[in-house]
Amino acid sequence: AIFDVAESLLIRPIFGGIEIIYKNPIQSDLIFELFVDKTGTGELTPLNKLYTKLSEGRWAIRGLAAVPTNFIIVIQDPFGNKTEQIKKTLTPLFEIQIPKTKFADLRLPSDATALRPTNPITMLWDGKTSPNSNFYATDQGVNPMPKWISLDFGDKFILSRLKMWQRAGVEYTDGNLPTDWEVYGSNNPNPDGSWASWTKLERFGAPYKPSGLPWPQRTTEDLAYALLGIDYEFTVIPDGYRYYRFKWYNTYDSRAFVLIAEMTFWGQFAQ
């Protein structure tokens, strides 16, 4: 089984790292080990490890410099059987973590309001993913879905990806995380809150969950992933914008109530 999985691998660069796409149709227990050969001499340095039994998946490894790097992958099963080294030299795409120091609430007339003063929109970028009380929440049932907010990033950026953190302690069990939502960009938003001046950049679905279990079930692997932030990537790298809008159509339990602990973005400064 591990050899069939090895033949299925697609390994390619992404912003800030590489991704490994695999197929495991019989859902074998697998261990992926990723190494780098920094000197080109065959001396391997461990980089990351993935345990999985999903029928197919995508493994993104981040935080890598945008320089040519020798990557080596080995797949093994619980019985100690291993594939030969799978080698690939790739250059991760350059990106930075978008600074939040200039973030501000753009606050257009049609935007959602906060549930209460103790959970303001600024909690989306305060750098805190805990405690349980530290989150942003929209009004609860006052207005129907969809709901949206508008942010001023302070400078113009090209976004490559983002992470979203769930409310601490209720990861994948709380019903208020977005499961269908869109991101828009603008450099000249109409102050009346209308949509004509906004460009849709991406539509995202339910958050990735390593186990694939339905809500509200979760495993220890799911929790470990959620604590690192749920990854969302732009399939087409958009143009640069200063203003961003997030439009939510639905949540896990379909209530008109969105709750998010933190959002962090990556990309590049735009000219």
Short mmCIF file of C-alpha atoms in Angstrom, two decimals:
data_model
loop_
_atom_site.label_atom_id
_atom_site.label_comp_id
_atom_site.label_asym_id
_atom_site.label_seq_id
_atom_site.Cartn_x
_atom_site.Cartn_y
_atom_site.Cartn_z
CA ALA A 1 0.00 0.00 0.00
CA ILE A 2 2.78 2.47 0.86
CA PHE A 3 4.28 2.04 -2.60
CA ASP A 4 0.98 2.83 -4.30
CA VAL A 5 0.67 5.92 -2.13
CA ALA A 6 4.21 6.94 -3.07
CA GLU A 7 3.35 6.71 -6.76
CA SER A 8 0.33 8.96 -6.23
CA LEU A 9 2.30 11.84 -4.67
CA LEU A 10 2.14 15.33 -6.11
CA ILE A 11 4.77 17.57 -4.50
CA ARG A 12 4.92 21.25 -5.39
CA PRO A 13 5.86 24.67 -4.00
CA ILE A 14 3.30 26.96 -2.41
CA PHE A 15 3.58 30.31 -0.64
CA GLY A 16 5.89 29.88 2.31
CA GLY A 17 6.43 26.16 1.84
CA ILE A 18 5.49 23.05 -0.09
CA GLU A 19 2.43 20.85 -0.35
CA ILE A 20 2.19 17.09 -0.67
CA ILE A 21 -0.99 15.68 -2.18
CA TYR A 22 -1.54 11.95 -1.77
CA LYS A 23 -4.05 9.17 -2.39
CA ASN A 24 -4.55 6.30 0.05
CA PRO A 25 -7.65 4.53 -1.28
CA ILE A 26 -7.57 1.59 1.16
CA GLN A 27 -7.09 3.99 4.09
CA SER A 28 -3.94 2.39 5.43
CA ASP A 29 -2.28 3.80 8.53
CA LEU A 30 0.60 5.84 7.15
CA ILE A 31 3.49 7.87 8.46
CA PHE A 32 4.96 10.53 6.17
CA GLU A 33 8.41 11.75 7.13
CA LEU A 34 9.80 14.89 5.52
CA PHE A 35 13.51 15.70 5.57
CA VAL A 36 15.76 18.32 4.01
CA ASP A 37 19.27 17.80 2.65
CA LYS A 38 20.81 21.18 3.48
CA THR A 39 24.28 20.45 2.14
CA GLY A 40 23.53 18.22 -0.84
CA THR A 41 25.64 15.47 0.71
CA GLY A 42 22.77 13.17 1.66
CA GLU A 43 22.82 14.14 5.34
CA LEU A 44 19.13 14.42 6.24
CA THR A 45 17.60 16.83 8.74
CA PRO A 46 14.07 15.96 9.94
CA LEU A 47 11.56 18.68 9.09
CA ASN A 48 8.08 17.35 9.81
CA LYS A 49 5.99 14.21 10.22
CA LEU A 50 2.37 13.34 9.38
CA TYR A 51 0.26 10.46 10.68
CA THR A 52 -2.84 9.75 8.60
CA LYS A 53 -5.25 7.13 7.33
CA LEU A 54 -7.37 9.40 5.13
CA SER A 55 -8.24 8.07 1.68
CA GLU A 56 -6.72 11.21 0.18
CA GLY A 57 -5.26 14.39 1.56
CA ARG A 58 -3.11 17.46 1.25
CA TRP A 59 -0.22 18.13 3.60
CA ALA A 60 1.07 21.72 3.63
CA ILE A 61 4.39 22.48 5.31
CA ARG A 62 4.95 26.17 6.04
CA GLY A 63 7.53 28.57 7.37
CA LEU A 64 10.17 27.76 4.73
CA ALA A 65 12.52 30.22 3.06
CA ALA A 66 12.12 31.02 -0.63
CA VAL A 67 15.38 29.32 -1.65
CA PRO A 68 16.02 26.11 -3.60
CA THR A 69 15.75 23.24 -1.12
CA ASN A 70 16.33 19.50 -1.39
CA PHE A 71 13.30 17.75 0.10
CA ILE A 72 13.15 14.02 0.85
CA ILE A 73 10.00 12.11 1.72
CA VAL A 74 9.75 8.61 3.17
CA ILE A 75 6.44 6.81 3.73
CA GLN A 76 6.15 3.96 6.21
CA ASP A 77 3.46 1.77 7.72
CA PRO A 78 3.05 0.69 11.38
CA PHE A 79 5.03 -2.50 10.69
CA GLY A 80 8.22 -0.66 9.81
CA ASN A 81 7.99 -1.07 6.02
CA LYS A 82 9.36 1.99 4.23
CA THR A 83 9.49 3.36 0.73
CA GLU A 84 12.72 4.47 -0.83
CA GLN A 85 13.55 8.14 -0.52
CA ILE A 86 11.41 10.36 -2.73
CA LYS A 87 13.52 13.38 -3.65
CA LYS A 88 12.41 16.76 -4.94
CA THR A 89 14.23 20.08 -5.22
CA LEU A 90 11.77 22.96 -4.90
CA THR A 91 11.76 26.68 -4.14
CA PRO A 92 8.91 27.78 -1.85
CA LEU A 93 7.16 30.97 -2.96
CA PHE A 94 8.01 34.12 -1.02
CA GLU A 95 5.48 35.44 1.49
CA ILE A 96 5.30 37.35 4.74
CA GLN A 97 2.84 37.29 7.60
CA ILE A 98 0.72 40.38 7.07
CA PRO A 99 1.33 42.84 9.94
CA LYS A 100 -1.81 43.66 11.92
CA THR A 101 -0.58 46.91 13.45
CA LYS A 102 -2.64 49.04 11.04
CA PHE A 103 -5.77 46.87 10.97
CA ALA A 104 -9.00 48.74 11.64
CA ASP A 105 -12.74 48.25 11.46
CA LEU A 106 -13.90 49.90 8.23
CA ARG A 107 -17.48 49.80 9.54
CA LEU A 108 -19.77 50.28 6.54
CA PRO A 109 -23.51 50.84 7.03
CA SER A 110 -24.61 47.29 6.15
CA ASP A 111 -21.90 45.50 8.18
CA ALA A 112 -22.71 43.13 11.03
CA THR A 113 -22.57 44.49 14.54
CA ALA A 114 -20.78 42.86 17.46
CA LEU A 115 -22.78 40.68 19.83
CA ARG A 116 -21.61 42.59 22.90
CA PRO A 117 -18.95 45.19 23.82
CA THR A 118 -16.79 42.50 25.41
CA ASN A 119 -16.39 40.69 22.06
CA PRO A 120 -15.48 43.49 19.62
CA ILE A 121 -14.26 43.06 16.07
CA THR A 122 -10.73 44.00 17.16
CA MET A 123 -10.46 40.57 18.81
CA LEU A 124 -10.10 39.16 15.29
CA TRP A 125 -6.56 40.54 15.12
CA ASP A 126 -5.40 40.95 18.72
CA GLY A 127 -3.01 38.00 18.42
CA LYS A 128 -4.84 35.94 21.05
CA THR A 129 -6.42 32.55 20.35
CA SER A 130 -7.35 31.96 24.00
CA PRO A 131 -8.83 32.06 26.62
CA ASN A 132 -12.36 30.86 25.90
CA SER A 133 -13.71 34.40 26.34
CA ASN A 134 -11.40 35.94 23.70
CA PHE A 135 -13.32 35.94 20.40
CA TYR A 136 -15.28 38.12 18.00
CA ALA A 137 -19.00 37.43 17.66
CA THR A 138 -21.59 38.96 15.35
CA ASP A 139 -25.07 39.91 16.47
CA GLN A 140 -27.05 36.78 17.31
CA GLY A 141 -30.21 36.38 15.27
CA VAL A 142 -30.81 40.14 14.93
CA ASN A 143 -30.24 39.95 11.18
CA PRO A 144 -30.45 36.88 8.94
CA MET A 145 -27.55 35.41 7.00
CA PRO A 146 -25.55 36.36 5.08
CA LYS A 147 -23.62 38.67 7.35
CA TRP A 148 -20.41 40.51 6.61
CA ILE A 149 -17.70 42.73 8.04
CA SER A 150 -15.25 45.10 6.34
CA LEU A 151 -11.64 45.66 7.41
CA ASP A 152 -8.99 48.23 6.56
CA PHE A 153 -5.57 46.55 6.46
CA GLY A 154 -3.82 49.94 6.45
CA ASP A 155 -1.69 49.11 3.39
CA LYS A 156 -2.25 47.30 0.12
CA PHE A 157 -1.51 43.57 0.20
CA ILE A 158 -1.72 40.54 -2.06
CA LEU A 159 -3.10 37.66 0.01
CA SER A 160 -1.92 34.08 -0.46
CA ARG A 161 -3.59 32.36 2.50
CA LEU A 162 -5.06 32.84 5.94
CA LYS A 163 -5.63 30.99 9.19
CA MET A 164 -8.75 31.08 11.31
CA TRP A 165 -8.88 30.04 14.95
CA GLN A 166 -12.00 28.69 16.60
CA ARG A 167 -13.15 29.63 20.08
CA ALA A 168 -10.78 28.00 22.55
CA GLY A 169 -12.11 24.87 24.23
CA VAL A 170 -14.90 24.16 21.74
CA GLU A 171 -12.90 23.49 18.55
CA TYR A 172 -15.05 21.69 15.95
CA THR A 173 -17.91 21.35 18.46
CA ASP A 174 -19.19 24.93 18.55
CA GLY A 175 -21.84 25.58 15.91
CA ASN A 176 -20.87 29.12 14.97
CA LEU A 177 -17.78 28.64 12.78
CA PRO A 178 -18.35 29.65 9.12
CA THR A 179 -18.88 26.74 6.73
CA ASP A 180 -19.66 28.78 3.60
CA TRP A 181 -18.10 32.22 3.17
CA GLU A 182 -16.43 34.61 0.75
CA VAL A 183 -13.56 37.08 0.76
CA TYR A 184 -13.72 40.35 -1.20
CA GLY A 185 -11.16 43.07 -1.88
CA SER A 186 -11.39 46.75 -2.77
CA ASN A 187 -9.20 49.82 -3.03
CA ASN A 188 -12.07 52.29 -3.20
CA PRO A 189 -15.06 50.93 -1.28
CA ASN A 190 -18.33 52.78 -1.61
CA PRO A 191 -19.09 54.35 1.79
CA ASP A 192 -22.75 53.36 1.45
CA GLY A 193 -21.82 49.69 2.02
CA SER A 194 -22.95 48.47 -1.43
CA TRP A 195 -21.08 45.68 -3.23
CA ALA A 196 -20.36 47.11 -6.70
CA SER A 197 -16.93 48.43 -5.64
CA TRP A 198 -15.82 45.04 -4.25
CA THR A 199 -14.14 42.16 -6.13
CA LYS A 200 -14.79 38.58 -5.02
CA LEU A 201 -11.49 36.79 -4.40
CA GLU A 202 -12.47 33.36 -3.07
CA ARG A 203 -15.33 31.28 -1.69
CA PHE A 204 -14.45 28.86 1.10
CA GLY A 205 -16.40 25.89 2.42
CA ALA A 206 -16.44 23.95 5.66
CA PRO A 207 -13.14 24.02 7.56
CA TYR A 208 -10.72 21.19 6.96
CA LYS A 209 -10.81 18.47 9.61
CA PRO A 210 -8.12 15.74 9.50
CA SER A 211 -10.51 12.97 10.62
CA GLY A 212 -13.24 13.88 8.15
CA LEU A 213 -15.85 13.21 10.86
CA PRO A 214 -19.12 15.17 10.76
CA TRP A 215 -19.81 18.04 13.15
CA PRO A 216 -19.70 18.04 16.17
CA GLN A 217 -17.48 14.95 16.38
CA ARG A 218 -13.72 15.40 16.67
CA THR A 219 -10.54 13.43 17.38
CA THR A 220 -7.30 14.35 19.12
CA GLU A 221 -5.78 14.84 15.66
CA ASP A 222 -8.56 17.30 14.81
CA LEU A 223 -7.95 19.26 17.99
CA ALA A 224 -4.20 19.41 17.41
CA TYR A 225 -4.80 20.79 13.92
CA ALA A 226 -7.39 23.35 15.11
CA LEU A 227 -5.04 24.70 17.78
CA LEU A 228 -2.59 25.64 15.02
CA GLY A 229 -5.32 27.50 13.11
CA ILE A 230 -7.42 26.27 10.20
CA ASP A 231 -5.77 26.91 6.83
CA TYR A 232 -7.52 28.53 3.89
CA GLU A 233 -5.70 29.19 0.61
CA PHE A 234 -6.56 31.36 -2.34
CA THR A 235 -6.72 29.12 -5.40
CA VAL A 236 -5.89 32.07 -7.66
CA ILE A 237 -3.56 34.68 -6.17
CA PRO A 238 -5.57 37.91 -6.25
CA ASP A 239 -4.55 41.47 -6.99
CA GLY A 240 -3.47 43.74 -4.18
CA TYR A 241 -6.10 45.43 -2.03
CA ARG A 242 -6.15 47.57 1.09
CA TYR A 243 -9.72 46.83 2.14
CA TYR A 244 -11.11 43.35 2.67
CA ARG A 245 -14.64 42.13 3.26
CA PHE A 246 -15.73 38.79 4.71
CA LYS A 247 -19.22 37.55 3.86
CA TRP A 248 -20.63 34.58 5.77
CA TYR A 249 -23.51 32.52 4.35
CA ASN A 250 -23.72 29.65 6.82
CA THR A 251 -22.29 28.04 9.95
CA TYR A 252 -22.16 24.50 11.33
CA ASP A 253 -25.54 24.74 13.05
CA SER A 254 -27.05 27.17 10.48
CA ARG A 255 -27.77 29.87 13.03
CA ALA A 256 -27.38 33.53 12.05
CA PHE A 257 -24.42 33.90 14.39
CA VAL A 258 -20.69 33.86 13.55
CA LEU A 259 -17.96 33.43 16.14
CA ILE A 260 -14.21 33.54 15.40
CA ALA A 261 -11.28 33.79 17.81
CA GLU A 262 -8.55 35.09 15.52
CA MET A 263 -7.60 35.58 11.85
CA THR A 264 -4.05 35.82 10.50
CA PHE A 265 -3.05 36.48 6.89
CA TRP A 266 -0.04 35.86 4.66
CA GLY A 267 1.01 37.27 1.31
CA GLN A 268 3.03 40.18 -0.01
CA PHE A 269 3.03 43.97 0.06
CA ALA A 270 1.47 45.25 -3.17
CA GLN A 271 2.79 48.18 -5.17
#
